[in-house]
Amino acid sequence: MQSLTTMQKLLHVSPILAAAIWALVLLLLHVFSAEKRRTFLGHLSLVALGTVGVLELYLMRRVGADAQLLFSGRVIVDAFAVQVGLIVTAGAFITLLLSPSYLERHEIDFGEYYPLVLFSLAGMLIISSAADLMVMVIGIETMSLPIYALCGSWRRKTASTREEASMEASFKYFLMGSFSTAITLYGVALVYGATGTTLFADLSVLGNAAAGKGLLLIGIALLIGGLGFKIAAVPFHMWTPDVYEGAPTPITGFMAAAVKTAAFAAVLRAFTAGFGARDLAFGTSGWTSLLALVAAITMILGNLAALRQQNVKRMLAYSSIAHAGYILIGVIAAATPELSAEARSGVLFYLWAYTFTTVGAFGVVAWMGSKDDRERTNVEDWNGLAEERPGMALAMTIFLLSLAGVPPTAGFFGKLLLFKAAIGNSGLIWLVVLGLVASVVSVYYYLRIVVAMYFKEASAETGELKPLPGGAPYVAVALATTAVLLIGVLPGRLWGYAARAIMGF
């Protein structure tokens, strides 16, 4: 691993710097521009994301299969970090394509919206490159604090009940997020007390020797709790339905896709690179046993709770919880040395598929517009949509089938690759079978929306459909739909990229 000059080090972290600098520029432009001219901030934010994406693509070619350790080994820039960066940047791009029309339609006056998305993106990029527990925590907080504010960004010139729900969601997320941070930091402190280090590379070397230390086991358990909040795993999921429902819908999609992707990058780094020693993972008190239990109850509760939801955003929230359980199967399988590369690649592939599917689904929900003082999020609001807007109905059907894991969508191959990797460990077969059963159960509540769109007629109570204005929402949904179908029809190329990204992990 060659030593780098200061300029080369800055180049390797240039996507993080670009996101933060663009956020500051947009914030200043918001402050010093007239209110009626602030609409250009949305267009400029897309340029900012394009800049970040170009830098990520440049790093992908420059890094290759090698990994560069920076800042005394606390930051790692490898193909995995770059691909995670591309995933969250893609999620942010589709989110901000939807946002100007959404803010206009709902008369939301929150000019800090675009800078906060970019600040959150910078935190996600830090997480993807974290090679140290403290850097990981810094990245999580940099990502989370803007999201807390964005959840409460439904701010209009005239007060409304919808604004109260948004502020309640923001406060609830902030309050529970603060507890999560405290738990995570206490876990980091205990890990440091037991091992004398927070570097993942050092923890992996010390793992077998420190496996029996109670202090370390408690620290790992606390980290599972803290990170479990970020990925919305049971029993740390309580905030998810209310926050997803109360937040502006584009931000809900951003949380469900990009935030979850970054959080799983942290989980994968910490538990397979830091705590991946066999005795630490598979001993009598190994973290894989605890994580398997969390994955099981997450899949069960997420899917069962989604069955009874009449609100589409809450249904997708519980669906997101269930998907956290599926991805955890891949994380657990990655602790098995002979399955590690395949399982990590499967997780990365799944995150690609899940991100495009989720932002696309919430994009259609956002596009539906409003009815009176609320969004059109009840299942009956979707009655007859296929007759009036067949293109959007088809796109939503594709997203729902992908979430259910029906071929030939991206979600099908995501689950296939995850389960295939996990089944190589005989101790995880029960978890894979549970995942398959849970996936079958999920088909019911996804198809409820499809039935409403295609087989039910809109009633007078449904009201006139007033979708978001402009062409950008259609472009956003079209991009997500195309990605879901391309990944599903041609999964081999993305699987190859994911496999190469893991080579330098």
Short mmCIF file of C-alpha atoms in Angstrom, two decimals:
data_model
loop_
_atom_site.label_atom_id
_atom_site.label_comp_id
_atom_site.label_asym_id
_atom_site.label_seq_id
_atom_site.Cartn_x
_atom_site.Cartn_y
_atom_site.Cartn_z
CA MET A 1 0.00 0.00 0.00
CA GLN A 2 1.82 3.09 -1.25
CA SER A 3 2.18 6.27 0.83
CA LEU A 4 0.20 9.23 -0.45
CA THR A 5 0.90 12.93 -0.61
CA THR A 6 -1.46 15.41 1.02
CA MET A 7 -3.07 16.22 -2.33
CA GLN A 8 -3.57 12.54 -3.09
CA LYS A 9 -5.20 12.03 0.30
CA LEU A 10 -7.55 14.95 -0.36
CA LEU A 11 -8.37 13.47 -3.76
CA HIS A 12 -9.34 10.18 -2.14
CA VAL A 13 -11.80 11.94 0.17
CA SER A 14 -12.89 14.45 -2.49
CA PRO A 15 -16.51 13.17 -2.68
CA ILE A 16 -16.95 13.93 1.03
CA LEU A 17 -15.39 17.36 0.63
CA ALA A 18 -17.47 18.09 -2.47
CA ALA A 19 -20.73 17.21 -0.72
CA ALA A 20 -19.87 19.36 2.32
CA ILE A 21 -18.62 22.34 0.27
CA TRP A 22 -21.66 22.29 -2.02
CA ALA A 23 -23.90 22.14 1.06
CA LEU A 24 -22.25 25.27 2.45
CA VAL A 25 -22.54 27.05 -0.91
CA LEU A 26 -26.24 26.22 -1.19
CA LEU A 27 -26.80 27.34 2.39
CA LEU A 28 -25.20 30.71 1.69
CA LEU A 29 -27.15 31.12 -1.55
CA HIS A 30 -30.35 30.39 0.34
CA VAL A 31 -29.57 33.07 2.92
CA PHE A 32 -28.62 35.79 0.43
CA SER A 33 -31.14 35.12 -2.36
CA ALA A 34 -34.68 36.43 -2.63
CA GLU A 35 -37.41 33.98 -1.71
CA LYS A 36 -38.94 33.94 -5.18
CA ARG A 37 -35.58 32.97 -6.70
CA ARG A 38 -34.82 30.06 -4.39
CA THR A 39 -36.25 27.49 -6.79
CA PHE A 40 -32.90 27.39 -8.58
CA LEU A 41 -31.37 25.80 -5.47
CA GLY A 42 -33.04 22.53 -6.40
CA HIS A 43 -31.40 22.54 -9.84
CA LEU A 44 -28.04 23.51 -8.36
CA SER A 45 -28.28 20.67 -5.84
CA LEU A 46 -28.52 18.22 -8.75
CA VAL A 47 -25.32 19.71 -10.16
CA ALA A 48 -23.73 19.19 -6.75
CA LEU A 49 -24.77 15.53 -6.71
CA GLY A 50 -23.47 15.14 -10.26
CA THR A 51 -20.10 16.44 -9.05
CA VAL A 52 -20.04 13.94 -6.19
CA GLY A 53 -21.01 11.12 -8.54
CA VAL A 54 -18.27 11.98 -11.05
CA LEU A 55 -15.68 12.02 -8.27
CA GLU A 56 -16.91 8.63 -7.04
CA LEU A 57 -16.62 7.19 -10.56
CA TYR A 58 -13.11 8.61 -10.86
CA LEU A 59 -12.14 7.00 -7.56
CA MET A 60 -13.60 3.69 -8.72
CA ARG A 61 -11.15 3.65 -11.62
CA ARG A 62 -8.27 4.90 -9.48
CA VAL A 63 -8.71 2.58 -6.51
CA GLY A 64 -9.52 -0.64 -8.37
CA ALA A 65 -9.08 -3.67 -6.12
CA ASP A 66 -6.62 -1.83 -3.83
CA ALA A 67 -7.44 -0.07 -0.57
CA GLN A 68 -5.90 3.11 0.76
CA LEU A 69 -5.70 3.79 4.49
CA LEU A 70 -5.70 7.48 5.39
CA PHE A 71 -5.41 9.55 8.56
CA SER A 72 -3.48 7.01 10.64
CA GLY A 73 -5.57 4.12 9.34
CA ARG A 74 -8.89 5.55 10.51
CA VAL A 75 -10.29 6.11 7.02
CA ILE A 76 -10.25 3.51 4.27
CA VAL A 77 -10.92 4.26 0.61
CA ASP A 78 -11.62 1.07 -1.31
CA ALA A 79 -14.00 -0.15 -3.98
CA PHE A 80 -16.62 -1.02 -1.32
CA ALA A 81 -16.61 2.55 0.01
CA VAL A 82 -16.88 3.93 -3.52
CA GLN A 83 -19.81 1.67 -4.44
CA VAL A 84 -21.68 2.52 -1.25
CA GLY A 85 -21.01 6.17 -2.09
CA LEU A 86 -22.50 5.69 -5.55
CA ILE A 87 -25.59 3.98 -4.11
CA VAL A 88 -26.39 6.77 -1.64
CA THR A 89 -25.59 9.46 -4.22
CA ALA A 90 -28.02 7.82 -6.66
CA GLY A 91 -30.67 7.72 -3.92
CA ALA A 92 -30.08 11.40 -3.13
CA PHE A 93 -30.24 12.33 -6.83
CA ILE A 94 -33.66 10.74 -7.35
CA THR A 95 -34.85 12.31 -4.08
CA LEU A 96 -33.83 15.80 -5.19
CA LEU A 97 -35.37 15.30 -8.63
CA LEU A 98 -38.70 14.82 -6.85
CA SER A 99 -38.24 17.52 -4.24
CA PRO A 100 -38.81 20.88 -6.06
CA SER A 101 -42.22 19.82 -7.40
CA TYR A 102 -43.14 18.32 -4.04
CA LEU A 103 -42.19 21.46 -2.11
CA GLU A 104 -44.10 23.60 -4.61
CA ARG A 105 -47.27 21.52 -4.56
CA HIS A 106 -47.45 21.37 -0.78
CA GLU A 107 -46.32 25.00 -0.33
CA ILE A 108 -43.47 24.00 1.94
CA ASP A 109 -41.24 26.92 2.89
CA PHE A 110 -37.98 25.28 3.98
CA GLY A 111 -35.01 26.64 2.01
CA GLU A 112 -32.48 24.66 4.04
CA TYR A 113 -33.90 21.47 2.53
CA TYR A 114 -31.26 21.02 -0.19
CA PRO A 115 -28.15 21.86 1.89
CA LEU A 116 -29.31 19.47 4.60
CA VAL A 117 -29.64 16.60 2.12
CA LEU A 118 -26.05 17.24 1.00
CA PHE A 119 -24.77 17.46 4.57
CA SER A 120 -26.46 14.13 5.29
CA LEU A 121 -24.88 12.66 2.16
CA ALA A 122 -21.45 13.78 3.39
CA GLY A 123 -22.06 11.82 6.59
CA MET A 124 -23.01 8.73 4.59
CA LEU A 125 -19.78 8.98 2.61
CA ILE A 126 -17.82 9.20 5.88
CA ILE A 127 -19.56 6.06 7.15
CA SER A 128 -18.72 4.13 3.98
CA SER A 129 -15.00 4.92 4.45
CA ALA A 130 -14.83 4.45 8.23
CA ALA A 131 -12.08 2.10 9.43
CA ASP A 132 -12.48 3.11 13.06
CA LEU A 133 -15.43 3.00 15.45
CA MET A 134 -15.15 6.69 16.33
CA VAL A 135 -15.02 7.76 12.68
CA MET A 136 -18.08 5.60 12.12
CA VAL A 137 -19.92 7.41 14.94
CA ILE A 138 -18.90 10.81 13.53
CA GLY A 139 -20.26 9.77 10.14
CA ILE A 140 -23.53 8.51 11.67
CA GLU A 141 -24.10 11.78 13.50
CA THR A 142 -23.20 13.88 10.45
CA MET A 143 -25.76 11.85 8.50
CA SER A 144 -28.46 11.83 11.18
CA LEU A 145 -28.63 15.43 12.42
CA PRO A 146 -29.73 16.85 9.04
CA ILE A 147 -32.29 14.05 8.69
CA TYR A 148 -33.83 14.97 12.06
CA ALA A 149 -34.39 18.50 10.72
CA LEU A 150 -35.61 17.31 7.32
CA CYS A 151 -38.28 15.15 8.94
CA GLY A 152 -39.78 18.36 10.35
CA SER A 153 -39.39 20.35 7.13
CA TRP A 154 -43.12 20.40 6.35
CA ARG A 155 -43.23 24.11 7.24
CA ARG A 156 -45.82 26.31 5.59
CA LYS A 157 -46.80 29.95 5.93
CA THR A 158 -50.12 28.81 7.38
CA ALA A 159 -50.25 26.21 10.14
CA SER A 160 -51.80 22.81 9.42
CA THR A 161 -52.31 19.45 11.07
CA ARG A 162 -49.85 18.00 8.54
CA GLU A 163 -47.17 20.37 9.83
CA GLU A 164 -47.81 19.21 13.38
CA ALA A 165 -47.37 15.58 12.31
CA SER A 166 -44.07 16.47 10.61
CA MET A 167 -42.75 18.26 13.68
CA GLU A 168 -43.82 15.35 15.88
CA ALA A 169 -41.96 12.93 13.60
CA SER A 170 -38.85 15.10 13.74
CA PHE A 171 -38.91 15.36 17.53
CA LYS A 172 -39.55 11.62 17.96
CA TYR A 173 -36.72 10.72 15.60
CA PHE A 174 -34.34 13.17 17.31
CA LEU A 175 -35.20 11.96 20.79
CA MET A 176 -34.82 8.26 20.01
CA GLY A 177 -31.77 8.98 17.83
CA SER A 178 -30.12 10.67 20.81
CA PHE A 179 -30.63 7.56 22.93
CA SER A 180 -29.25 5.49 20.06
CA THR A 181 -26.12 7.64 19.89
CA ALA A 182 -25.59 7.34 23.64
CA ILE A 183 -25.91 3.55 23.45
CA THR A 184 -23.50 3.38 20.51
CA LEU A 185 -20.89 5.57 22.22
CA TYR A 186 -21.13 3.56 25.44
CA GLY A 187 -20.60 0.41 23.38
CA VAL A 188 -17.53 1.97 21.71
CA ALA A 189 -16.18 2.94 25.13
CA LEU A 190 -16.55 -0.62 26.42
CA VAL A 191 -14.90 -2.07 23.31
CA TYR A 192 -12.00 0.33 23.79
CA GLY A 193 -11.78 -0.54 27.47
CA ALA A 194 -11.57 -4.24 26.63
CA THR A 195 -9.14 -4.03 23.71
CA GLY A 196 -7.37 -0.66 23.90
CA THR A 197 -8.27 0.22 20.30
CA THR A 198 -11.16 1.31 18.10
CA LEU A 199 -9.50 0.53 14.76
CA PHE A 200 -11.23 -2.26 12.84
CA ALA A 201 -7.90 -3.71 11.68
CA ASP A 202 -6.60 -3.99 15.25
CA LEU A 203 -9.90 -5.35 16.56
CA SER A 204 -9.82 -8.14 13.99
CA VAL A 205 -6.34 -9.18 15.19
CA LEU A 206 -7.25 -9.01 18.88
CA GLY A 207 -10.66 -10.64 18.42
CA ASN A 208 -9.89 -14.27 19.28
CA ALA A 209 -7.77 -13.33 22.31
CA ALA A 210 -10.41 -10.93 23.65
CA ALA A 211 -13.42 -13.14 22.80
CA GLY A 212 -14.05 -14.17 26.41
CA LYS A 213 -13.99 -10.67 27.91
CA GLY A 214 -17.38 -9.71 29.30
CA LEU A 215 -16.65 -6.03 28.75
CA LEU A 216 -16.15 -6.62 25.03
CA LEU A 217 -19.30 -8.73 24.69
CA ILE A 218 -21.40 -6.07 26.39
CA GLY A 219 -19.84 -3.43 24.13
CA ILE A 220 -20.71 -5.44 21.01
CA ALA A 221 -24.27 -5.96 22.26
CA LEU A 222 -24.64 -2.21 22.78
CA LEU A 223 -23.32 -1.56 19.29
CA ILE A 224 -25.92 -3.95 17.90
CA GLY A 225 -28.55 -1.91 19.71
CA GLY A 226 -27.23 1.45 18.52
CA LEU A 227 -26.77 0.39 14.90
CA GLY A 228 -30.02 -1.58 15.04
CA PHE A 229 -31.83 1.72 15.50
CA LYS A 230 -30.30 3.11 12.31
CA ILE A 231 -31.24 0.07 10.22
CA ALA A 232 -34.70 -0.12 11.87
CA ALA A 233 -34.28 -3.67 13.16
CA VAL A 234 -36.65 -5.07 15.80
CA PRO A 235 -36.79 -4.25 18.73
CA PHE A 236 -35.19 -0.91 17.84
CA HIS A 237 -37.78 -0.08 15.17
CA MET A 238 -40.50 1.71 17.16
CA TRP A 239 -39.78 5.11 15.64
CA THR A 240 -39.99 3.96 12.03
CA PRO A 241 -43.73 3.94 11.12
CA ASP A 242 -44.52 7.29 12.75
CA VAL A 243 -41.43 9.03 11.38
CA TYR A 244 -41.89 7.62 7.87
CA GLU A 245 -45.53 8.75 7.89
CA GLY A 246 -44.86 12.22 9.28
CA ALA A 247 -41.82 13.18 7.19
CA PRO A 248 -42.19 14.68 3.69
CA THR A 249 -42.42 11.71 1.33
CA PRO A 250 -39.18 12.33 -0.65
CA ILE A 251 -37.31 12.46 2.66
CA THR A 252 -39.05 9.26 3.75
CA GLY A 253 -37.70 7.56 0.62
CA PHE A 254 -34.25 9.03 1.28
CA MET A 255 -34.30 7.65 4.83
CA ALA A 256 -35.61 4.24 3.80
CA ALA A 257 -33.00 3.82 1.06
CA ALA A 258 -29.87 5.94 1.49
CA VAL A 259 -29.78 6.12 5.30
CA LYS A 260 -30.38 2.37 5.56
CA THR A 261 -27.66 1.68 2.97
CA ALA A 262 -25.11 3.77 4.88
CA ALA A 263 -26.10 2.15 8.18
CA PHE A 264 -25.64 -1.33 6.72
CA ALA A 265 -22.24 -0.27 5.39
CA ALA A 266 -21.33 0.55 9.00
CA VAL A 267 -22.72 -2.79 10.23
CA LEU A 268 -20.81 -4.73 7.58
CA ARG A 269 -17.54 -2.90 8.30
CA ALA A 270 -17.82 -3.13 12.07
CA PHE A 271 -18.94 -6.73 12.42
CA THR A 272 -17.14 -8.48 9.58
CA ALA A 273 -13.96 -6.38 9.46
CA GLY A 274 -13.73 -5.39 13.14
CA PHE A 275 -15.42 -8.23 15.03
CA GLY A 276 -15.00 -10.92 12.40
CA ALA A 277 -12.69 -13.22 14.39
CA ARG A 278 -14.18 -16.73 14.53
CA ASP A 279 -14.27 -17.02 18.34
CA LEU A 280 -15.85 -13.58 18.61
CA ALA A 281 -18.48 -14.30 15.97
CA PHE A 282 -19.30 -17.96 16.59
CA GLY A 283 -18.30 -18.61 20.21
CA THR A 284 -20.79 -19.48 22.93
CA SER A 285 -21.57 -15.77 23.22
CA GLY A 286 -20.83 -14.88 19.59
CA TRP A 287 -22.56 -11.89 18.05
CA THR A 288 -23.92 -13.97 15.14
CA SER A 289 -26.35 -15.75 17.49
CA LEU A 290 -27.74 -12.45 18.76
CA LEU A 291 -27.90 -10.97 15.28
CA ALA A 292 -29.68 -14.08 13.94
CA LEU A 293 -32.36 -13.64 16.61
CA VAL A 294 -32.71 -9.97 15.70
CA ALA A 295 -32.98 -10.85 11.99
CA ALA A 296 -35.67 -13.46 12.66
CA ILE A 297 -37.96 -11.27 14.77
CA THR A 298 -37.37 -8.35 12.39
CA MET A 299 -38.63 -10.34 9.40
CA ILE A 300 -41.59 -11.75 11.33
CA LEU A 301 -42.78 -8.55 12.98
CA GLY A 302 -42.10 -6.33 9.96
CA ASN A 303 -44.21 -8.45 7.62
CA LEU A 304 -47.02 -9.20 10.09
CA ALA A 305 -47.40 -5.54 11.02
CA ALA A 306 -47.43 -4.50 7.35
CA LEU A 307 -50.40 -6.81 6.70
CA ARG A 308 -52.82 -4.63 8.66
CA GLN A 309 -51.73 -1.19 7.44
CA GLN A 310 -54.16 1.00 5.50
CA ASN A 311 -51.66 3.82 5.06
CA VAL A 312 -49.21 3.18 2.21
CA LYS A 313 -46.32 5.02 3.89
CA ARG A 314 -46.74 3.03 7.10
CA MET A 315 -46.99 -0.18 5.09
CA LEU A 316 -43.72 0.64 3.30
CA ALA A 317 -42.20 1.53 6.68
CA TYR A 318 -42.91 -1.96 8.04
CA SER A 319 -41.73 -3.37 4.72
CA SER A 320 -38.46 -1.51 5.24
CA ILE A 321 -38.16 -3.11 8.68
CA ALA A 322 -38.65 -6.56 7.14
CA HIS A 323 -35.98 -5.88 4.51
CA ALA A 324 -33.52 -5.02 7.28
CA GLY A 325 -34.03 -8.58 8.49
CA TYR A 326 -33.28 -10.01 5.04
CA ILE A 327 -30.06 -8.00 4.74
CA LEU A 328 -28.95 -9.08 8.23
CA ILE A 329 -28.94 -12.68 6.94
CA GLY A 330 -26.18 -11.64 4.52
CA VAL A 331 -24.25 -9.86 7.29
CA ILE A 332 -24.35 -12.99 9.46
CA ALA A 333 -23.29 -15.21 6.55
CA ALA A 334 -20.36 -12.86 5.89
CA ALA A 335 -18.88 -13.85 9.27
CA THR A 336 -18.25 -17.36 7.88
CA PRO A 337 -14.77 -17.14 6.27
CA GLU A 338 -15.52 -19.41 3.31
CA LEU A 339 -18.76 -17.51 2.58
CA SER A 340 -17.49 -14.03 3.39
CA ALA A 341 -16.82 -12.73 -0.14
CA GLU A 342 -20.06 -14.10 -1.60
CA ALA A 343 -22.17 -12.83 1.29
CA ARG A 344 -20.64 -9.35 1.27
CA SER A 345 -21.17 -9.14 -2.49
CA GLY A 346 -24.76 -10.26 -1.96
CA VAL A 347 -25.36 -7.52 0.62
CA LEU A 348 -23.91 -4.88 -1.73
CA PHE A 349 -26.02 -6.14 -4.64
CA TYR A 350 -29.12 -6.09 -2.43
CA LEU A 351 -28.43 -2.51 -1.37
CA TRP A 352 -28.26 -1.44 -5.03
CA ALA A 353 -31.56 -3.16 -5.80
CA TYR A 354 -33.28 -2.01 -2.61
CA THR A 355 -32.26 1.63 -3.04
CA PHE A 356 -33.68 2.06 -6.54
CA THR A 357 -36.81 0.11 -5.64
CA THR A 358 -37.51 2.07 -2.47
CA VAL A 359 -36.86 5.59 -3.74
CA GLY A 360 -38.96 4.72 -6.78
CA ALA A 361 -41.88 3.48 -4.69
CA PHE A 362 -41.83 6.53 -2.43
CA GLY A 363 -41.42 8.66 -5.56
CA VAL A 364 -44.77 7.41 -6.85
CA VAL A 365 -46.32 8.02 -3.42
CA ALA A 366 -44.98 11.59 -3.50
CA TRP A 367 -46.22 12.07 -7.09
CA MET A 368 -49.80 11.22 -6.01
CA GLY A 369 -50.14 14.75 -4.62
CA SER A 370 -52.52 15.77 -1.85
CA LYS A 371 -56.14 15.63 -0.81
CA ASP A 372 -57.36 18.40 1.47
CA ASP A 373 -54.72 18.77 4.21
CA ARG A 374 -53.08 15.38 3.78
CA GLU A 375 -51.18 13.34 1.25
CA ARG A 376 -53.00 10.67 -0.73
CA THR A 377 -51.52 7.76 1.22
CA ASN A 378 -54.53 5.63 2.07
CA VAL A 379 -54.90 2.44 0.02
CA GLU A 380 -58.32 3.54 -1.28
CA ASP A 381 -56.73 6.69 -2.70
CA TRP A 382 -55.05 4.40 -5.25
CA ASN A 383 -58.31 2.94 -6.55
CA GLY A 384 -58.50 3.08 -10.34
CA LEU A 385 -55.08 4.67 -10.81
CA ALA A 386 -54.23 2.27 -13.68
CA GLU A 387 -57.11 3.59 -15.76
CA GLU A 388 -56.22 7.24 -15.26
CA ARG A 389 -52.41 7.05 -15.20
CA PRO A 390 -51.31 3.62 -16.53
CA GLY A 391 -47.61 4.53 -16.65
CA MET A 392 -47.36 5.39 -12.97
CA ALA A 393 -49.47 2.39 -12.01
CA LEU A 394 -47.13 0.13 -13.96
CA ALA A 395 -44.05 1.68 -12.34
CA MET A 396 -45.53 1.21 -8.85
CA THR A 397 -46.39 -2.39 -9.69
CA ILE A 398 -42.78 -3.04 -10.73
CA PHE A 399 -41.49 -1.53 -7.49
CA LEU A 400 -43.89 -3.57 -5.36
CA LEU A 401 -43.03 -6.79 -7.18
CA SER A 402 -39.34 -6.03 -6.67
CA LEU A 403 -39.88 -5.50 -2.94
CA ALA A 404 -41.72 -8.82 -2.83
CA GLY A 405 -38.85 -10.54 -4.67
CA VAL A 406 -40.77 -11.53 -7.80
CA PRO A 407 -38.70 -12.19 -10.98
CA PRO A 408 -37.45 -10.66 -13.19
CA THR A 409 -36.98 -7.62 -10.93
CA ALA A 410 -33.91 -6.45 -9.05
CA GLY A 411 -35.41 -7.50 -5.72
CA PHE A 412 -35.67 -11.12 -6.81
CA PHE A 413 -31.97 -11.44 -7.56
CA GLY A 414 -31.09 -9.49 -4.42
CA LYS A 415 -32.85 -12.05 -2.23
CA LEU A 416 -31.62 -14.95 -4.33
CA LEU A 417 -27.96 -13.96 -3.93
CA LEU A 418 -28.32 -13.25 -0.21
CA PHE A 419 -30.08 -16.53 0.55
CA LYS A 420 -27.73 -18.50 -1.71
CA ALA A 421 -24.72 -17.21 0.23
CA ALA A 422 -26.30 -17.90 3.61
CA ILE A 423 -27.43 -21.43 2.78
CA GLY A 424 -23.76 -22.42 2.52
CA ASN A 425 -23.72 -22.35 6.33
CA SER A 426 -25.92 -25.19 7.60
CA GLY A 427 -26.53 -23.25 10.81
CA LEU A 428 -28.30 -20.51 8.85
CA ILE A 429 -30.67 -22.71 6.83
CA TRP A 430 -33.51 -22.09 9.32
CA LEU A 431 -33.03 -18.35 8.91
CA VAL A 432 -33.12 -18.63 5.11
CA VAL A 433 -36.32 -20.70 5.26
CA LEU A 434 -37.86 -18.09 7.54
CA GLY A 435 -36.82 -15.39 5.07
CA LEU A 436 -38.49 -17.26 2.22
CA VAL A 437 -41.73 -17.70 4.19
CA ALA A 438 -41.67 -14.02 5.18
CA SER A 439 -41.18 -13.05 1.53
CA VAL A 440 -44.23 -15.08 0.54
CA VAL A 441 -46.29 -13.38 3.25
CA SER A 442 -45.19 -9.96 2.00
CA VAL A 443 -46.72 -10.61 -1.43
CA TYR A 444 -50.18 -10.18 0.07
CA TYR A 445 -49.82 -6.61 1.28
CA TYR A 446 -47.88 -5.50 -1.79
CA LEU A 447 -50.59 -6.90 -4.06
CA ARG A 448 -53.27 -5.01 -2.12
CA ILE A 449 -52.06 -1.82 -3.78
CA VAL A 450 -51.84 -3.50 -7.18
CA VAL A 451 -55.44 -4.72 -6.79
CA ALA A 452 -56.56 -1.23 -5.82
CA MET A 453 -54.88 0.31 -8.88
CA TYR A 454 -56.07 -2.22 -11.44
CA PHE A 455 -59.25 -3.85 -10.15
CA LYS A 456 -61.08 -1.18 -8.16
CA GLU A 457 -62.84 1.93 -9.40
CA ALA A 458 -62.20 5.37 -7.99
CA SER A 459 -65.13 6.65 -5.94
CA ALA A 460 -66.35 10.18 -5.38
CA GLU A 461 -64.72 10.15 -1.94
CA THR A 462 -61.33 9.53 -3.54
CA GLY A 463 -61.41 12.97 -5.14
CA GLU A 464 -59.70 14.31 -8.22
CA LEU A 465 -56.10 13.20 -8.77
CA LYS A 466 -53.73 16.17 -8.63
CA PRO A 467 -50.22 14.80 -9.14
CA LEU A 468 -47.01 16.78 -8.72
CA PRO A 469 -46.43 19.41 -11.43
CA GLY A 470 -43.58 19.36 -13.95
CA GLY A 471 -41.64 16.62 -15.65
CA ALA A 472 -38.95 15.99 -13.02
CA PRO A 473 -41.07 13.53 -10.94
CA TYR A 474 -41.70 11.46 -14.07
CA VAL A 475 -37.97 11.45 -14.86
CA ALA A 476 -37.17 10.36 -11.28
CA VAL A 477 -39.66 7.48 -11.38
CA ALA A 478 -38.53 6.49 -14.89
CA LEU A 479 -34.88 6.35 -13.76
CA ALA A 480 -35.73 4.15 -10.78
CA THR A 481 -37.97 1.87 -12.88
CA THR A 482 -35.30 1.45 -15.55
CA ALA A 483 -32.67 0.61 -12.94
CA VAL A 484 -34.92 -1.99 -11.25
CA LEU A 485 -35.68 -3.69 -14.56
CA LEU A 486 -32.11 -3.57 -15.86
CA ILE A 487 -30.71 -5.06 -12.67
CA GLY A 488 -33.38 -7.74 -12.81
CA VAL A 489 -32.88 -8.62 -16.47
CA LEU A 490 -29.06 -8.25 -16.50
CA PRO A 491 -27.91 -8.99 -12.93
CA GLY A 492 -24.55 -10.44 -13.96
CA ARG A 493 -22.83 -7.12 -14.59
CA LEU A 494 -23.83 -5.56 -11.28
CA TRP A 495 -22.93 -8.79 -9.49
CA GLY A 496 -19.48 -8.56 -11.09
CA TYR A 497 -19.04 -4.98 -9.86
CA ALA A 498 -20.18 -5.98 -6.37
CA ALA A 499 -17.80 -8.96 -6.30
CA ARG A 500 -14.85 -6.78 -7.39
CA ALA A 501 -15.74 -4.20 -4.73
CA ILE A 502 -15.31 -6.82 -2.01
CA MET A 503 -11.84 -7.90 -3.16
CA GLY A 504 -10.12 -5.11 -1.24
CA PHE A 505 -12.48 -5.21 1.77
#
